[in-house]
Coordinates of C-alpha atoms and ligand atoms in Angstrom, one line a residue:
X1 CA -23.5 -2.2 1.8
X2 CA -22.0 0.5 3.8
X3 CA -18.4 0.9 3.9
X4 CA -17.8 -0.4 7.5
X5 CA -19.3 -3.9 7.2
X6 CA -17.8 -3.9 3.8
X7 CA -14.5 -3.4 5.6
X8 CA -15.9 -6.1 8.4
X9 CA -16.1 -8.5 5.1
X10 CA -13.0 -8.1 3.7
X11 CA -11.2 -9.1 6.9
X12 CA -13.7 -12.0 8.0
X13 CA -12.7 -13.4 3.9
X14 CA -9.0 -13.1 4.3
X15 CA -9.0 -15.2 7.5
X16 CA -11.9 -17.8 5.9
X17 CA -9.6 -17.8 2.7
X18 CA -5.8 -18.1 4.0
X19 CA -4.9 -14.5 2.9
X20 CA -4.3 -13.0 6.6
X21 CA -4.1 -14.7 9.9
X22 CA -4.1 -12.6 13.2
X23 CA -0.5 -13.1 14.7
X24 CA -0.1 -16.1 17.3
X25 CA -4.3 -16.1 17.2
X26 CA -4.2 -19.3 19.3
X27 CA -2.6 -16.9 22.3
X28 CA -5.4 -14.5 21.3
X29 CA -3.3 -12.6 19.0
X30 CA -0.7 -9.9 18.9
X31 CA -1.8 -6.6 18.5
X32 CA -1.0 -4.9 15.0
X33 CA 0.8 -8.5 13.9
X34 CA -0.4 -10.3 11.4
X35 CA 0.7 -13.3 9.5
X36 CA 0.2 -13.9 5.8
X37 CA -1.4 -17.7 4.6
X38 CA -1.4 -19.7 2.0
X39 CA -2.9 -17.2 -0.7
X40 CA -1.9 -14.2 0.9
X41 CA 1.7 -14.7 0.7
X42 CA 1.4 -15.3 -2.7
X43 CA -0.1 -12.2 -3.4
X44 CA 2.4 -10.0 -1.5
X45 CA 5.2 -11.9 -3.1
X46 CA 3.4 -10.9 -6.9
X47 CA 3.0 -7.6 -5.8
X48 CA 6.5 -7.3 -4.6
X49 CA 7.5 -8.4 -8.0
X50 CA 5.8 -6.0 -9.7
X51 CA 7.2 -3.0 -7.8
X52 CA 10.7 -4.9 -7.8
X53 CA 10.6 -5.3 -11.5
X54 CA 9.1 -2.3 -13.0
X55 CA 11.6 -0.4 -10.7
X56 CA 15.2 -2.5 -11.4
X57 CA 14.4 -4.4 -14.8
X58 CA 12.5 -1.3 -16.5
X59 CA 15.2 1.2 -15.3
X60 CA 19.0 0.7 -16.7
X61 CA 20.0 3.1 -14.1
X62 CA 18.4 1.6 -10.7
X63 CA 19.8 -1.0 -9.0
X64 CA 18.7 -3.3 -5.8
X65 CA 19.6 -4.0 -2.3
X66 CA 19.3 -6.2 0.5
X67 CA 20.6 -4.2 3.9
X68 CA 20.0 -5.7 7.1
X69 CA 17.6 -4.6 9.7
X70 CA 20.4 -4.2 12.6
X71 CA 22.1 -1.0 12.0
X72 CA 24.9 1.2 13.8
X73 CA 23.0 3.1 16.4
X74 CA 24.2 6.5 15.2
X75 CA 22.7 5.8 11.6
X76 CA 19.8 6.6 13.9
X77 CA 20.7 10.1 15.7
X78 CA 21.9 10.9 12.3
X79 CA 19.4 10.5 10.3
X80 CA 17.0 12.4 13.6
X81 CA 15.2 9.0 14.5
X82 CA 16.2 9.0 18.2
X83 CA 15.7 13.0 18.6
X84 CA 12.6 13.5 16.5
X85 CA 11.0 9.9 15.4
X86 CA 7.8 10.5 17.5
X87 CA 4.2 11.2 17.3
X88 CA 2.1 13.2 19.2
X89 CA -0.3 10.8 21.5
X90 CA -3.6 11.5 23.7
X91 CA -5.9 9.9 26.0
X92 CA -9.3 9.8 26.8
X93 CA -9.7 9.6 30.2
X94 CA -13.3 8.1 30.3
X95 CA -12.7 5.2 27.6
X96 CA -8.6 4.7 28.3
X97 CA -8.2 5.0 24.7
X98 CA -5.0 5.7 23.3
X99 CA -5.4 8.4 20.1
X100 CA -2.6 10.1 17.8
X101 CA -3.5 13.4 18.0
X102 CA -2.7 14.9 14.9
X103 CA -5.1 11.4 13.4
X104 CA -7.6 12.6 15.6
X105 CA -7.4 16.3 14.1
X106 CA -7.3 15.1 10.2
X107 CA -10.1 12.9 10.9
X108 CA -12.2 15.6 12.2
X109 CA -11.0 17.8 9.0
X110 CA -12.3 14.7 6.6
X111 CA -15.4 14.8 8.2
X112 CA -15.7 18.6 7.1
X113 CA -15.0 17.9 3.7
X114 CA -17.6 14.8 3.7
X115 CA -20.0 17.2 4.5
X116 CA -18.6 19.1 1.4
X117 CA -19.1 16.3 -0.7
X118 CA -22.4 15.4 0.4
X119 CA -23.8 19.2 -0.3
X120 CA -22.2 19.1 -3.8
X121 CA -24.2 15.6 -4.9
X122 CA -27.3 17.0 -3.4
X123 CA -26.8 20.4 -5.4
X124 CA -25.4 18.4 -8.3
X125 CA -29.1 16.4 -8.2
X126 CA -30.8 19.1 -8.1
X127 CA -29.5 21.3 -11.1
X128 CA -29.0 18.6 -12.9
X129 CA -26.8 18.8 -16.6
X130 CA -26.3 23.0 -15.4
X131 CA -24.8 22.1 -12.3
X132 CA -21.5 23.8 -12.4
X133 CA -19.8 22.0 -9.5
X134 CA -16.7 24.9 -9.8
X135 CA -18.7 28.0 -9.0
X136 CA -21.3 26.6 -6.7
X137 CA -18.0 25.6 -4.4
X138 CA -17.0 28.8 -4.3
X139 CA -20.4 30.6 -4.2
X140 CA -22.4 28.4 -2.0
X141 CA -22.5 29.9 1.9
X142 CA -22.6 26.6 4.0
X143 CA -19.4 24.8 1.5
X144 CA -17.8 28.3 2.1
X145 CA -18.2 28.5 5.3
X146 CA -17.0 24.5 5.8
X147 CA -13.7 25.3 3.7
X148 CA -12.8 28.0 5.9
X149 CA -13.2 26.5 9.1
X150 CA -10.9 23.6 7.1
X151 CA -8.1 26.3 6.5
X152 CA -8.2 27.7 10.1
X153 CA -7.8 24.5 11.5
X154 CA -5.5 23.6 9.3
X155 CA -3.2 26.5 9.9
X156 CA -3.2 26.2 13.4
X157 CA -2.3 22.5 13.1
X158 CA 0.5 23.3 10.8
X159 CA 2.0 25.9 13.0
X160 CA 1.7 23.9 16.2
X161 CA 3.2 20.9 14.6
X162 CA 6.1 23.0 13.4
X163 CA 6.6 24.5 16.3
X164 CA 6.2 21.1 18.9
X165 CA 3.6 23.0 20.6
X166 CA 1.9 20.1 22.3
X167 CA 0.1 22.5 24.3
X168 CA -1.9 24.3 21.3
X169 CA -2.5 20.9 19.9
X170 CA -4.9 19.7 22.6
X171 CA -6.1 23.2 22.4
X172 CA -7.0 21.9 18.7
X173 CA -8.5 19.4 19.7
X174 CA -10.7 21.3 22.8
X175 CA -12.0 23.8 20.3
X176 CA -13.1 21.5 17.6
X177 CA -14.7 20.2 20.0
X178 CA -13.3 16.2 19.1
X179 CA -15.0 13.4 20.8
X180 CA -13.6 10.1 22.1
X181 CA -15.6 7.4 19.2
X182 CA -15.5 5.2 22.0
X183 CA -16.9 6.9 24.9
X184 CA -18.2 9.9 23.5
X185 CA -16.6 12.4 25.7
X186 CA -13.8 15.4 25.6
X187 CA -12.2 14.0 28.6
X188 CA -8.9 14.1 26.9
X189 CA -5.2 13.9 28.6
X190 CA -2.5 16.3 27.7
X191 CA -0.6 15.8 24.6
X192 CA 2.7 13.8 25.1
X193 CA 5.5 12.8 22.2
X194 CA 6.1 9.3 21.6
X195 CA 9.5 7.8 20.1
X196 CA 8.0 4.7 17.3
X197 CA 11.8 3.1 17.4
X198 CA 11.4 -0.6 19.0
X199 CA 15.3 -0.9 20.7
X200 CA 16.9 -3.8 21.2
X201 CA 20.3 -5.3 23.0
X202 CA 23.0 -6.9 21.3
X203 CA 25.7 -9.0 22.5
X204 CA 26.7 -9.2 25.9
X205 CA 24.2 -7.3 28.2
X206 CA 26.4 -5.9 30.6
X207 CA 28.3 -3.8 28.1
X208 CA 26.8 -0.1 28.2
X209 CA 26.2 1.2 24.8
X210 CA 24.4 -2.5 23.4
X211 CA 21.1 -0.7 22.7
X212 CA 20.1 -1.0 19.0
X213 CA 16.9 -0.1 16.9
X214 CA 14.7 -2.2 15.1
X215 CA 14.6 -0.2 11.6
X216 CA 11.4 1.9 11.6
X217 CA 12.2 2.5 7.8
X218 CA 14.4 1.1 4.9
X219 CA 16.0 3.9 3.7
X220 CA 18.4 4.7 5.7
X221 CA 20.2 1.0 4.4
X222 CA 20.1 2.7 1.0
X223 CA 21.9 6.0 2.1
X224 CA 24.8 4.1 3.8
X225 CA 25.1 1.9 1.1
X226 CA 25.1 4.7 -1.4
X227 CA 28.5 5.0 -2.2
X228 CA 29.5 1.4 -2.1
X229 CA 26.8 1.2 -4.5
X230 CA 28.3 4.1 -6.9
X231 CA 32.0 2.7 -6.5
X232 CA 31.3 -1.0 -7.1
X233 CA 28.4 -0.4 -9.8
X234 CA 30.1 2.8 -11.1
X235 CA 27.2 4.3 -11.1
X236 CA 26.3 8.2 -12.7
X237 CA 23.8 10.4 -11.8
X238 CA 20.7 10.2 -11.6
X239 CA 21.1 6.7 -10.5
X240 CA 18.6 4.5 -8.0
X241 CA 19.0 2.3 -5.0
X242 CA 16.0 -0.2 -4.8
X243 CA 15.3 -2.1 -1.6
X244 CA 12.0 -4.0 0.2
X245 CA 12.3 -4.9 3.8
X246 CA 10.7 -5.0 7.1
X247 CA 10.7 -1.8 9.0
X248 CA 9.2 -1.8 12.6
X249 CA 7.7 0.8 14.3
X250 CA 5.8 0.7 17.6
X251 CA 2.7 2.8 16.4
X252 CA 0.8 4.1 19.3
X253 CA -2.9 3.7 17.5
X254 CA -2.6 0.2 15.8
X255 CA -6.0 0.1 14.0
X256 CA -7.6 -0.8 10.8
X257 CA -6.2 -4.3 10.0
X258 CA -2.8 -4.4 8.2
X259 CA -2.9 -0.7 7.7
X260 CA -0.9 0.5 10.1
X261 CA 1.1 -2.4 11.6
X262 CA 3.9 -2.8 14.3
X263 CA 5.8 -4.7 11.6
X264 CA 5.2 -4.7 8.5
X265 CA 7.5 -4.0 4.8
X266 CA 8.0 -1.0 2.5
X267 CA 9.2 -0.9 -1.0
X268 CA 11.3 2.3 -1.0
X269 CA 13.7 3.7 -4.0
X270 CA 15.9 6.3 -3.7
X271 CA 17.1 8.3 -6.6
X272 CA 20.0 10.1 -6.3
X273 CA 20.3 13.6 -8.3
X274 CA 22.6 16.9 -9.3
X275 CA 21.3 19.3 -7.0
X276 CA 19.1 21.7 -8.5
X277 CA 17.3 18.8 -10.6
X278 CA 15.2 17.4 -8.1
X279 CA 12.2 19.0 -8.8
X280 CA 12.1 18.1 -12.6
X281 CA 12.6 13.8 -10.8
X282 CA 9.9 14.6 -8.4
X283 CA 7.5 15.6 -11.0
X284 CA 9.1 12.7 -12.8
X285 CA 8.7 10.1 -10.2
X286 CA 4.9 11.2 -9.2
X287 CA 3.7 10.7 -12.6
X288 CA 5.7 7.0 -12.6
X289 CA 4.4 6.1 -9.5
X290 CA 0.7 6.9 -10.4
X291 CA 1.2 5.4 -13.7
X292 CA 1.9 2.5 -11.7
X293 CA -0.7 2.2 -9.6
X294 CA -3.5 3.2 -12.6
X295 CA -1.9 0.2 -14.7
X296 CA -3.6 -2.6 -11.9
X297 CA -7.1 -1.5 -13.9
X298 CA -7.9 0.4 -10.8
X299 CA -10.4 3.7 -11.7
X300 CA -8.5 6.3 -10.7
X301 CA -11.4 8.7 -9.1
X302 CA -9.9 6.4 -6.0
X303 CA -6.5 7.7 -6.3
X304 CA -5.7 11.4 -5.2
X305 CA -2.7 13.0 -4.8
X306 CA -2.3 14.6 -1.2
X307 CA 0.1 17.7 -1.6
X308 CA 1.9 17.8 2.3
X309 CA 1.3 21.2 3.4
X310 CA 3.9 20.4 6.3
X311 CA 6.9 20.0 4.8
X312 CA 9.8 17.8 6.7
X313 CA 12.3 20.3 7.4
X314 CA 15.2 18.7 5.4
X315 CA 12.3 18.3 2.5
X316 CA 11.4 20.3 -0.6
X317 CA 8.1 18.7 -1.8
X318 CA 6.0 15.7 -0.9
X319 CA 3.1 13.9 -1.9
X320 CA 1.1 11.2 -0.6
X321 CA -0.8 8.7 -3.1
X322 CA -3.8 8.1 -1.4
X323 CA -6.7 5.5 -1.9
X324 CA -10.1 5.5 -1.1
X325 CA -10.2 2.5 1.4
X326 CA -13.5 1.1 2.9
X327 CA -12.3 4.1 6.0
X328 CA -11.3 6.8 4.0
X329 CA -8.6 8.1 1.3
X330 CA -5.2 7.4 2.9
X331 CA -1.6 7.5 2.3
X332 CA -0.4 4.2 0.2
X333 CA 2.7 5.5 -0.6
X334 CA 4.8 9.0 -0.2
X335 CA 7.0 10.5 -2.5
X336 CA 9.7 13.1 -0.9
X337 CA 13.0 15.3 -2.5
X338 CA 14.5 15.0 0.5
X339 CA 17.7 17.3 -0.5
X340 CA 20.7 16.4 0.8
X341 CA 20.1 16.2 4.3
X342 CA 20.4 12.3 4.6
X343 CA 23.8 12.0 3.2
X344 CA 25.3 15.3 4.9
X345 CA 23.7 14.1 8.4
X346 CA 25.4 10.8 7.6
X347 CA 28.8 12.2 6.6
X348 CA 29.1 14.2 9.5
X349 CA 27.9 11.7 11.8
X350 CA 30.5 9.4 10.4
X351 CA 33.3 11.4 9.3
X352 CA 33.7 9.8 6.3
X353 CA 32.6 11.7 2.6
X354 CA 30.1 11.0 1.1
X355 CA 30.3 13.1 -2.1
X356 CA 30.1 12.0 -5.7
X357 CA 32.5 13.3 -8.3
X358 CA 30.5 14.6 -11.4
X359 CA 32.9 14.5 -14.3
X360 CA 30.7 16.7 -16.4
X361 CA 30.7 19.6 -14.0
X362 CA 34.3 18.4 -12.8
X363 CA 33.1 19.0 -9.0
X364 CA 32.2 17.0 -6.4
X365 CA 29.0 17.5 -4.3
X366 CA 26.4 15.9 -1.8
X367 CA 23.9 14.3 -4.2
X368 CA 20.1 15.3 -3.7
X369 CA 17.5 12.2 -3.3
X370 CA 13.9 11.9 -4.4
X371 CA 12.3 9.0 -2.6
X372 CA 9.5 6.8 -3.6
X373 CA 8.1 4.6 -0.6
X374 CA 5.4 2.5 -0.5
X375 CA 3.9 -0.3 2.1
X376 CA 3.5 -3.9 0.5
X377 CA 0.5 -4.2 3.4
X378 CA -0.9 -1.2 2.4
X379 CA -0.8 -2.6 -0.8
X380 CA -1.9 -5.5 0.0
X381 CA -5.3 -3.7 1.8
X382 CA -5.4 -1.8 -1.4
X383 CA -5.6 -4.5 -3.7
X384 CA -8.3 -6.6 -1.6
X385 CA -10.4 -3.9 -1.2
X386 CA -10.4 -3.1 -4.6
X387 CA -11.4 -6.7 -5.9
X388 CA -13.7 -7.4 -3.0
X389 CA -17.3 -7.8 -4.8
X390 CA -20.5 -9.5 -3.9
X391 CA -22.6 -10.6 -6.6
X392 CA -25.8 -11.8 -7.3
X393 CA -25.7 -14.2 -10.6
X394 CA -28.0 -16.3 -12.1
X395 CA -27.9 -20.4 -11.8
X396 CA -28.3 -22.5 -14.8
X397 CA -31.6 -23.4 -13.5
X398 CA -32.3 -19.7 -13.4
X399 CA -33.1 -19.8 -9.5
X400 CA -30.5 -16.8 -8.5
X401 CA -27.7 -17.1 -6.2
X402 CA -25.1 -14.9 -5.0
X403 CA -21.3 -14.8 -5.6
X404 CA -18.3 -13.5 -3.6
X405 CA -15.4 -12.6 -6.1
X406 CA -12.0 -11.3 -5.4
X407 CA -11.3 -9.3 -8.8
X408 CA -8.0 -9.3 -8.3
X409 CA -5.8 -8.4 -11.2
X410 CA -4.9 -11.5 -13.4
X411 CA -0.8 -11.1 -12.9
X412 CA -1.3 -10.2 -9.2
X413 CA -3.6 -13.4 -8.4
X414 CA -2.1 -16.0 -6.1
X415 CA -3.7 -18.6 -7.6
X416 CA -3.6 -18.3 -11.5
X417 CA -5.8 -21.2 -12.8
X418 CA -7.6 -24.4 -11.3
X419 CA -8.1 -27.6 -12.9
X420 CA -11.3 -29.2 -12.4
X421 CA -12.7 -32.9 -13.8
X422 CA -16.4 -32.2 -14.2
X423 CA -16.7 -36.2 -12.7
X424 CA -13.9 -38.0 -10.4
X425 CA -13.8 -40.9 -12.9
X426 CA -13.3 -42.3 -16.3
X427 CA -10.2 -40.7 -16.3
X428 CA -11.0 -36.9 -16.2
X429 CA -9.0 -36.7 -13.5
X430 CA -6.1 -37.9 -14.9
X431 CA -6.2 -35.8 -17.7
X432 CA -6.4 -33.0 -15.2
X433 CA -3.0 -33.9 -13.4
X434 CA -1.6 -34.2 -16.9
X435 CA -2.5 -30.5 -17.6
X436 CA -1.0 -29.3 -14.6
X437 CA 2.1 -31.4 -14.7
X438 CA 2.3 -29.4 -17.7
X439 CA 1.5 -25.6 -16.6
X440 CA 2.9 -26.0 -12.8
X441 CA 6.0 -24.8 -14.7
X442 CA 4.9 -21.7 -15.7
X443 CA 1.7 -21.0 -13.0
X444 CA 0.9 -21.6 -9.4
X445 CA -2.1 -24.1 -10.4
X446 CA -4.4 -25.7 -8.3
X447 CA -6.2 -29.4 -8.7
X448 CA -10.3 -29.7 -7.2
X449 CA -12.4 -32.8 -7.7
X450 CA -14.5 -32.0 -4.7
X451 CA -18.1 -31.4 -4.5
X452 CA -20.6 -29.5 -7.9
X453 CA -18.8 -28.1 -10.7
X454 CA -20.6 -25.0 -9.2
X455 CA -19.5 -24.9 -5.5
X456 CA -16.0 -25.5 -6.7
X457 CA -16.0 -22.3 -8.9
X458 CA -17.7 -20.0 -6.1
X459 CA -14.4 -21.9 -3.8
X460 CA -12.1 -20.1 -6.2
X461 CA -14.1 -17.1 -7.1
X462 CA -13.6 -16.6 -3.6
X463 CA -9.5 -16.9 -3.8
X464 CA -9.8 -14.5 -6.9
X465 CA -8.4 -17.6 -9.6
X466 CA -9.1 -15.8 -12.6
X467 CA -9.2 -19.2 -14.6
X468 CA -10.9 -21.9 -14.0
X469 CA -9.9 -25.1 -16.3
X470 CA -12.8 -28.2 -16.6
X471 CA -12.3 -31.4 -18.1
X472 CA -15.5 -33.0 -19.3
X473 CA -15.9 -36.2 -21.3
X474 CA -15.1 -34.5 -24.9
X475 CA -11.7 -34.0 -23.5
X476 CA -10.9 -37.3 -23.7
X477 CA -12.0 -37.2 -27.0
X478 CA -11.0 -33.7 -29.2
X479 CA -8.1 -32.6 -26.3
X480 CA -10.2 -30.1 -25.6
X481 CA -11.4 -28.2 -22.6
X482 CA -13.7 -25.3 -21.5
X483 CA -11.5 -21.9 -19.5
X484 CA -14.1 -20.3 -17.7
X485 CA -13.1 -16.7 -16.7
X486 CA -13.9 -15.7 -13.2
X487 CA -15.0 -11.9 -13.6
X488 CA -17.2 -12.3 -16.6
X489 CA -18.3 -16.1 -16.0
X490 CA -18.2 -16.8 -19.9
X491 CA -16.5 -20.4 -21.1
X492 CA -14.7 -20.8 -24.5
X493 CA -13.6 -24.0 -25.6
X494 CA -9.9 -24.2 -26.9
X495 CA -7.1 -26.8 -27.5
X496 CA -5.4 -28.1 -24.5
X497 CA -2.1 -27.1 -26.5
X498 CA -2.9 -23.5 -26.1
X499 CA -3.9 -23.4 -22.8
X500 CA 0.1 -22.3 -21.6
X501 CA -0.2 -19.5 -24.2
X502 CA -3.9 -18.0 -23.8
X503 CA -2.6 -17.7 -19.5
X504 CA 0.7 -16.5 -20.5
X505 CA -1.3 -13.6 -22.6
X506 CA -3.3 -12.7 -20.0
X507 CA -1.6 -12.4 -16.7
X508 CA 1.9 -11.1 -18.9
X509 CA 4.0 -8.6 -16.8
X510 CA 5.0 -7.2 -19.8
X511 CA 1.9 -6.4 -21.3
X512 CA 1.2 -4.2 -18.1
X513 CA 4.8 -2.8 -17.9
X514 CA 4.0 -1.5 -21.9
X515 CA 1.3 0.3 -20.6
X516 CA 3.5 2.4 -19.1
Ligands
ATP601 P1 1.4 7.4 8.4 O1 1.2 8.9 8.3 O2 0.2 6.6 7.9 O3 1.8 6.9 9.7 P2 4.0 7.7 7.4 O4 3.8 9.0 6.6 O5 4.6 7.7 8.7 O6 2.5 7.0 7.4 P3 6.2 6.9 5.8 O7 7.1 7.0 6.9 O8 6.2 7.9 4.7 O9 4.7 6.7 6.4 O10 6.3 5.4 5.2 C1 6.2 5.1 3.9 C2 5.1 4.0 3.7 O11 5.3 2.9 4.5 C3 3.7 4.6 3.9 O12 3.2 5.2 2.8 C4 2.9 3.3 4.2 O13 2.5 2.7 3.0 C5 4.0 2.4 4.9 N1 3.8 2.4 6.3 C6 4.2 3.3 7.2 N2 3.9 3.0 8.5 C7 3.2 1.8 8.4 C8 2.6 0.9 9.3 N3 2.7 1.1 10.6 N4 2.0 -0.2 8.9 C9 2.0 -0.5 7.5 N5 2.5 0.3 6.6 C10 3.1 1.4 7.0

């Protein structure tokens, strides 16, 4: 299946299966809104839990918050949202399409290096077990020749973005030679900038300065909050501040389903260091965050880490953790040492200090921050693309039929088990309450009587229930029942007594968290 009706699929199932809704769908929908269902909030709530956990259970030394979206407007000139929040957008004339420019330019360059990757499997096909993929990329003419048109255009697009030159950018884009993928044309616009903060008025409108911001980001609760935090926890360095929120931004180019949203929430953890130790936490927290992400059973050829050859100017390093969605490898989550430029832009927007007093080296100083920040929806899109599988299986009658599974990862699952009575009488279904009564406790169960034994496992295949509990007439009998598993298909029969503990086993947070 190619990778854009895959995509197509994966959407069409989360509306069919109460994962994602289109926002207010019966006004036609909102553009870039979406609302979460039945299964789907269940799955962001589990995966919120997992970052939430493995970040302020696992770690004696981070700690969580709750700020509110509302915030002063000057956190906002200080931290350079109002002056510098903005992205550089273009037009096509012919199809009135709206474009970010610099998406348009890192498209074209994956597009290059898809042509790289297509010359190195046909070269690795043809040399077969000699094929020594190192020196034929630096040897062969036409991957030579498509790396360094890559670093050209790169270069210039580094330089132009650092110095706002709009002008060079669509200059970029002329030279490539980019087309509209709607119309098909160059008929571009100029470049202009565009400020992503939604603003808002509080209190009584004819007051002047009521305008307020929607948070486009988090963090910025975190780095006023810091030293309340320090004081009132007593915190030492390094120390974290945890936090998951909405953030809001008013994205010019809202595409690609929950990818890039108007509203949507990030997980985001800052950790606050001595200065001249952030580079030993940034190595640090890369290898944690990937270690995170590889510990969902995910194969990690469709992970890379993206090194940011355009630097923030406040920053010192940054990567991107990228996945290889149905459209591409993009940015999950970014991790920045982001110095100390918050907290100095905040104490001398504020006037108030902001410094920490480190006993050991009996100074005080601005701490430095490593951030780790991550989209739940992203997240979200990640994990569903990831367990989105079609299947062809065989029937019992060996006729063959085909199978839509979500392989989603036991502990993340919204659904954990289903409890079926193979007939809706002599009192199978009973018994099947009885069991739930029993696990509801402990798992979000579900109860289905309707329709073949068959139909109502595809049903749940389909949610991605990783268990699948029937109750046939030797229930009633022994107290036993068969636990089909959903990505293998095979049944064992066990005791209905150890039902609670074979589930516990197998979704258990804490076996995942000893992984890492
Ligand atoms: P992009 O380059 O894709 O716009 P970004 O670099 O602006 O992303 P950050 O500001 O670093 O993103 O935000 C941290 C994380 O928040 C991202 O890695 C992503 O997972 C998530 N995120 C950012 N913008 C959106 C959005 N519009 N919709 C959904 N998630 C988002």
């Amino acid at each position: 299946m190619n990778q854009q009706d895959l995509f197509k699929k994966i959407i069409a199932h989360s509306k069919e299966y109460g994962y994602v809704f289109q926002s207010s769908e019966i006004y036609d929908g909102l553009s870039a809104v979406y609302d979460y269902g039945q299964y789907g909030v269940e799955l962001k709530n589990n995966i919120k839990e997992y970052w939430w956990k493995s970040m302020v259970l696992l770690n004696e030394n981070i700690v969580g918050l709750d700020s509110s979206v509302f915030m002063h407007p000057k956190v906002w000139e200080a931290s350079g949202h109002v002056g510098a929040f903005n992205d550089p957008l273009i037009d096509n004339k012919d199809s009135k399409k709206r474009y970010r420019a610099d998406v348009l330019i890192e498209d074209y360059i994956q597009k290059i290096e898809a042509k790289i990757n297509k010359e190195i499997k046909k070269a690795a096909k043809r040399f077969g077990e000699q094929f020594d993929e190192q020196e034929f990329v630096v040897t062969n003419k036409r991957v030579v020749d498509y790396k360094e048109k890559i670093k050209a255009v790169q270069e210039r697009f580094v330089k132009a973005l650092n110095d706002n030159d709009l002008v060079e950018i669509k200059q970029i884009i002329v030279d490539c030679e980019i087309n509209d993928p709607v119309s098909g044309t160059k008929n571009w616009t100029d470049v202009r900038q565009f400020n992503l903060m939604f603003e808002t008025q509080v209190g009584s409108v004819s007051e002047d300065s009521n305008t307020i911001y929607l948070r486009p980001e988090t963090a910025q609760g975190i780095f006023v909050n810091y030293l309340n935090i320090q004081k009132s926890g007593r915190m030492k360095l390094p120390f974290g501040i945890a936090q998951i929120g909405k953030a809001f931004r008013n994205e010019i180019v809202a595409r690609q389903f929950i990818f890039r949203m108007r509203e949507f929430e990030q997980m985001e953890m800052e950790f606050f260091v001595r200065p001249g130790d952030e580079q030993k936490w940034f190595e640090f927290w890369k290898e944690k965050r990937k270690k995170w992400h590889l510990a969902l059973g995910i194969d990690d050829k469709k992970y890379r880490f993206h090194e940011h050859e355009k630097l923030a100017f406040y920053a010192n390093a940054a990567v991107d953790i990228e996945y290889e969605f149905p459209f591409g490898f993009k940015e999950v989550e970014g991790i920045h040492s982001r110095t100390d430029y918050d907290l100095t832009q905040h104490q001398n927007f504020s006037g108030k200090k902001l410094q920490y007093f480190d006993n050991e080296l009996n100074k005080s100083y601005v701490p430095y921050v490593i951030e780790t920040s991550i989209g739940v929806d992203r997240m979200f899109l990640l994990i569903l693309s990831h367990s989105y599988c079609e299947e062809k299986i065989k029937k019992e009658n060996g006729e063959t039929d085909q199978r839509v599974v979500l392989r989603i990862p036991p502990f993340l699952a919204p659904v954990k088990l289903a409890v079926l009575p193979l007939v809706k009488k002599d009192g199978l279904p009973d018994m099947a309450h009885n069991i739930i009564n029993d696990l509801k406790f402990d798992f979000n169960c579900q109860y289905d009587e309707k329709d073949s034994i068959g139909r109502r496992y595809r049903r749940q295949d389909a949610i991605g229930t990783p268990f699948c509990i029937t109750i046939d007439h030797q229930s009633i009998e022994d107290n036993t029942v068969t636990i089909r598993y959903r990505d293998t298909m095979e049944q064992d029969r066990v005791e209905i007594s150890k039902l609670n503990q074979i589930i516990s086993e197998k979704i258990s947070l804490r076996k995942v968290f000893k992984e890492f």
